XYZ file of C-alpha atoms in Angstrom:
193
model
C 16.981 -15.302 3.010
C 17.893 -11.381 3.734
C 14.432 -10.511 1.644
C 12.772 -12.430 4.218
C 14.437 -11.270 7.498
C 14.127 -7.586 6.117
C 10.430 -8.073 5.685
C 9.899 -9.525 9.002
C 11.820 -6.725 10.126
C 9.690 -4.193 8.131
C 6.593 -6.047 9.383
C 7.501 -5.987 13.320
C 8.035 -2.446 12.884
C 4.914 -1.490 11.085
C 2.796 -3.856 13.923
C 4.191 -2.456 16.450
C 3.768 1.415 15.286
C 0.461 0.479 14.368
C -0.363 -0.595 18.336
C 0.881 2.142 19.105
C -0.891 4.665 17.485
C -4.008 2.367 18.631
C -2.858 1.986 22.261
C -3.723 -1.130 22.374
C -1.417 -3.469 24.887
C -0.453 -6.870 23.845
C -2.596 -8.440 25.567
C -5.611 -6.382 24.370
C -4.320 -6.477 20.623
C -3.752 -10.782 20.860
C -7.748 -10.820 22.646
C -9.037 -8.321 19.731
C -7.376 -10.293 16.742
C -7.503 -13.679 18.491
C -3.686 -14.088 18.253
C -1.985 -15.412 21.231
C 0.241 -12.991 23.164
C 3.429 -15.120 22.337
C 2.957 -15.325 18.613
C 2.150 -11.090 18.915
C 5.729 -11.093 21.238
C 7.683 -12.934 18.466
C 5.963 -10.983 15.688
C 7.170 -7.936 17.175
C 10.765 -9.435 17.456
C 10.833 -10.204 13.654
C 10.751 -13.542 14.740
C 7.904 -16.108 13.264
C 5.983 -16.608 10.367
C 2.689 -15.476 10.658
C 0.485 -17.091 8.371
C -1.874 -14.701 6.008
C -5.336 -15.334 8.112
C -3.166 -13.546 11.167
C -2.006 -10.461 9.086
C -5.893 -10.502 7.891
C -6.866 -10.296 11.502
C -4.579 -8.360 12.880
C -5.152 -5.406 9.742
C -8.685 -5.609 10.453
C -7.990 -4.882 14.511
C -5.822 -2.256 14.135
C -7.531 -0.154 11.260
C -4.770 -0.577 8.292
C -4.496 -2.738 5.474
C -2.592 -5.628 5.134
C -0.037 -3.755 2.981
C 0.558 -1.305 5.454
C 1.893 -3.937 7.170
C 4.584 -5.367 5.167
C 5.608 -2.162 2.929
C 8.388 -0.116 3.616
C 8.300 3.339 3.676
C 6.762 4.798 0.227
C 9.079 5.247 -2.763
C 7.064 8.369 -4.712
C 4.087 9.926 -6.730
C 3.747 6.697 -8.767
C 4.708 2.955 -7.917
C 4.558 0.611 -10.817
C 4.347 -3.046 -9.366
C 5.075 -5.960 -11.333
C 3.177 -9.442 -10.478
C 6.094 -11.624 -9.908
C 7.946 -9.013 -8.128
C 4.978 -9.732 -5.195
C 5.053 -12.708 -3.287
C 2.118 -14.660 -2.864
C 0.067 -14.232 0.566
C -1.761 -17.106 0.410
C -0.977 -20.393 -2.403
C -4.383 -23.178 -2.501
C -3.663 -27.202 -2.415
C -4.486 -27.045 -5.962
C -1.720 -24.325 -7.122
C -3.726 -20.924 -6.880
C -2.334 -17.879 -4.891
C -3.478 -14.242 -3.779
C -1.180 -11.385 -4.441
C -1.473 -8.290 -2.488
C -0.253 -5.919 -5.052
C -0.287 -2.332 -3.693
C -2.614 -0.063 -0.862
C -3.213 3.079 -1.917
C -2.733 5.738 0.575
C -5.159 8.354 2.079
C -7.701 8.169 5.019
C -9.836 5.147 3.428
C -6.939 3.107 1.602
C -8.093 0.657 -1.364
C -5.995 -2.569 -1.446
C -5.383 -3.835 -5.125
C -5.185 -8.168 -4.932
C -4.475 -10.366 -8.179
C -5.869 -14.000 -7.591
C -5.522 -17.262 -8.971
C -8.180 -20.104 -8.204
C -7.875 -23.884 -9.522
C -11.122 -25.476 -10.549
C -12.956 -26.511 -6.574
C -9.679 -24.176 -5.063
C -11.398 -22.565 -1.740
C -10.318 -19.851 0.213
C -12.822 -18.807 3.016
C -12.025 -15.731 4.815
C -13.313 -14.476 8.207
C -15.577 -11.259 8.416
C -13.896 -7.958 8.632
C -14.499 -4.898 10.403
C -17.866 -3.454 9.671
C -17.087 -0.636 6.606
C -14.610 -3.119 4.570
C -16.035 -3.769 1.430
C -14.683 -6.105 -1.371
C -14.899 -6.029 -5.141
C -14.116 -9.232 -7.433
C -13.373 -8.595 -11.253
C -13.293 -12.162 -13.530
C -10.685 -11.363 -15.968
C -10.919 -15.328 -16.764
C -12.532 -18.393 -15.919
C -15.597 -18.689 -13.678
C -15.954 -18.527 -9.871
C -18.121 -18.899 -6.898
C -18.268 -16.033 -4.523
C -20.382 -17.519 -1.426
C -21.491 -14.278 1.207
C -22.991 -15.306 4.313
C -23.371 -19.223 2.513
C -25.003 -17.605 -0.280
C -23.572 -18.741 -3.612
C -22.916 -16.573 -6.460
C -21.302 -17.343 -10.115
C -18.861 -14.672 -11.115
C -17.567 -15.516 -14.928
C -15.637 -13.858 -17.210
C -16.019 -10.038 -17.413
C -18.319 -9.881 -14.748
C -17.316 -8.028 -11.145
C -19.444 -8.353 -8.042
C -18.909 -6.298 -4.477
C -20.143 -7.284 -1.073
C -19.789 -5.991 2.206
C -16.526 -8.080 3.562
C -18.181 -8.298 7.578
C -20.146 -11.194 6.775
C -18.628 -15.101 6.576
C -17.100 -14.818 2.432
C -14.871 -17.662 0.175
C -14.025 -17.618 -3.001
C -13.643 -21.364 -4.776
C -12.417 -21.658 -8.458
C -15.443 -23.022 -10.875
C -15.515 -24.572 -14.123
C -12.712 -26.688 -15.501
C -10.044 -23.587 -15.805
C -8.175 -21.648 -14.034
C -10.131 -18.776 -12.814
C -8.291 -15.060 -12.621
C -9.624 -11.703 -10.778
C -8.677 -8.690 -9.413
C -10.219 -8.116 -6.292
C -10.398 -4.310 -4.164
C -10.673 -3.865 -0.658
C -12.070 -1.060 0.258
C -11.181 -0.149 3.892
C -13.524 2.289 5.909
C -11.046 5.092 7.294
C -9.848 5.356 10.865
C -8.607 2.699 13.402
C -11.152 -0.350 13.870
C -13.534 -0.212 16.956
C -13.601 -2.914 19.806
C-alpha cells in the first residue's frame, strides 16, 4: 500500500511539472487529453487511479513519455530493470499484460515495453501525436498488428514499425502465448494543439 501512495505521489508531481512547463491550465490540459477536469484535479492530489489509456493520453498531450510520468528522479549512468520488479500497465481478460520497462532520456526519449498477448487477447490503442513511432519485436508466438484496420502477422523473430498516429491494436494469434518487445519512439519537444 505505501508503493502505491508513493507512486501516485511521484505521478501527481511529475503531471503537474509537466503542465507546467507546457502552460497548459486544467481546463485546457483535461480538453487536449479528453480527461475531465475532476479526474486531472484528483490526479494532481495523488488521489485516483487513472487507468493506462489516461496516462497514454495525457503523455501524448504534454510531450513526455509515459515513464516520465511515474519514475522518480533518475538513479545513475546505468539502470538495470528487472521484469517483475515493473508492474504491469495494462493486464488483457485473457491473462496478458504490458510492462513499461524504462524511457531513455534525451530530447527524443525511446520507451522500452515487454508484452504478453493470449491467443484472440486485444489491446487497441488510440493514435498518438504525429512523430511517435512504434516498433514490435516477436520474441515468441505469433501476432496481429492491425494499423489503420489493416492487418498484419508478426511471428516469431520478426519486428515491424509503424507510425503510432493512426488507429493501432495488437491481438495475440495462434494457439500460444505471444511475447514482444515493443519501442516507442517519441518525436522531441512538447506535443502541439
Amino acid at each position: 500500500m505505501a508503493e502505491t501512495a508513493t507512486a501516485l505521489r511521484t505521478l501527481a508531481h511529475n503531471v503537474r511539472t509537466a503542465r507546467a512547463r507546457a502552460g497548459l491550465s486544467l481546463d485546457e490540459l483535461g480538453r487536449r487529453a479528453q480527461v475531465s477536469k475532476g479526474a486531472l484535479v484528483g490526479l494532481e492530489k495523488a488521489q485516483g487511479n487513472p487507468n493506462f489509456a489516461t496516462l497514454v493520453r495525457l503523455a501524448d498531450t504534454l510531450g513526455v513519455s509515459v515513464s516520465a510520468l511515474l519514475e522518480g528522479p533518475a538513479e545513475g549512468r546505468v539502470r538495470i530493470v528487472a521484469a517483475d520488479a515493473v508492474a504491469p500497465l495494462w493486464t488483457g481478460e485473457r491473462g496478458g499484460e504490458a510492462r513499461l520497462m524504462l524511457t531513455t532520456s534525451g530530447p527524443a526519449p525511446v520507451e522500452v515495453w515487454r508484452w504478453r498477448l493470449e491467443p484472440d487477447e486485444e489491446y487497441p490503442s488510440h493514435p498518438h501525436q504525429a512523430g511517435v513511432v512504434e516498433t514490435v519485436s516477436v520474441t515468441a508466438g505469433r501476432m496481429t498488428l492491425v494499423v489503420d484496420g489493416t492487418e498484419h502477422a508478426v511471428e516469431a523473430g520478426q519486428t515491424a514499425t509503424f507510425d503510432g498516429d493512426a488507429p493501432h491494436a495488437y491481438r495475440g494469434a495462434g494457439t500460444g502465448t505471444c511475447h514482444l518487445v515493443m519501442t516507442v519512439h517519441l518525436p522531441p519537444g512538447p506535443a502541439a494543439s
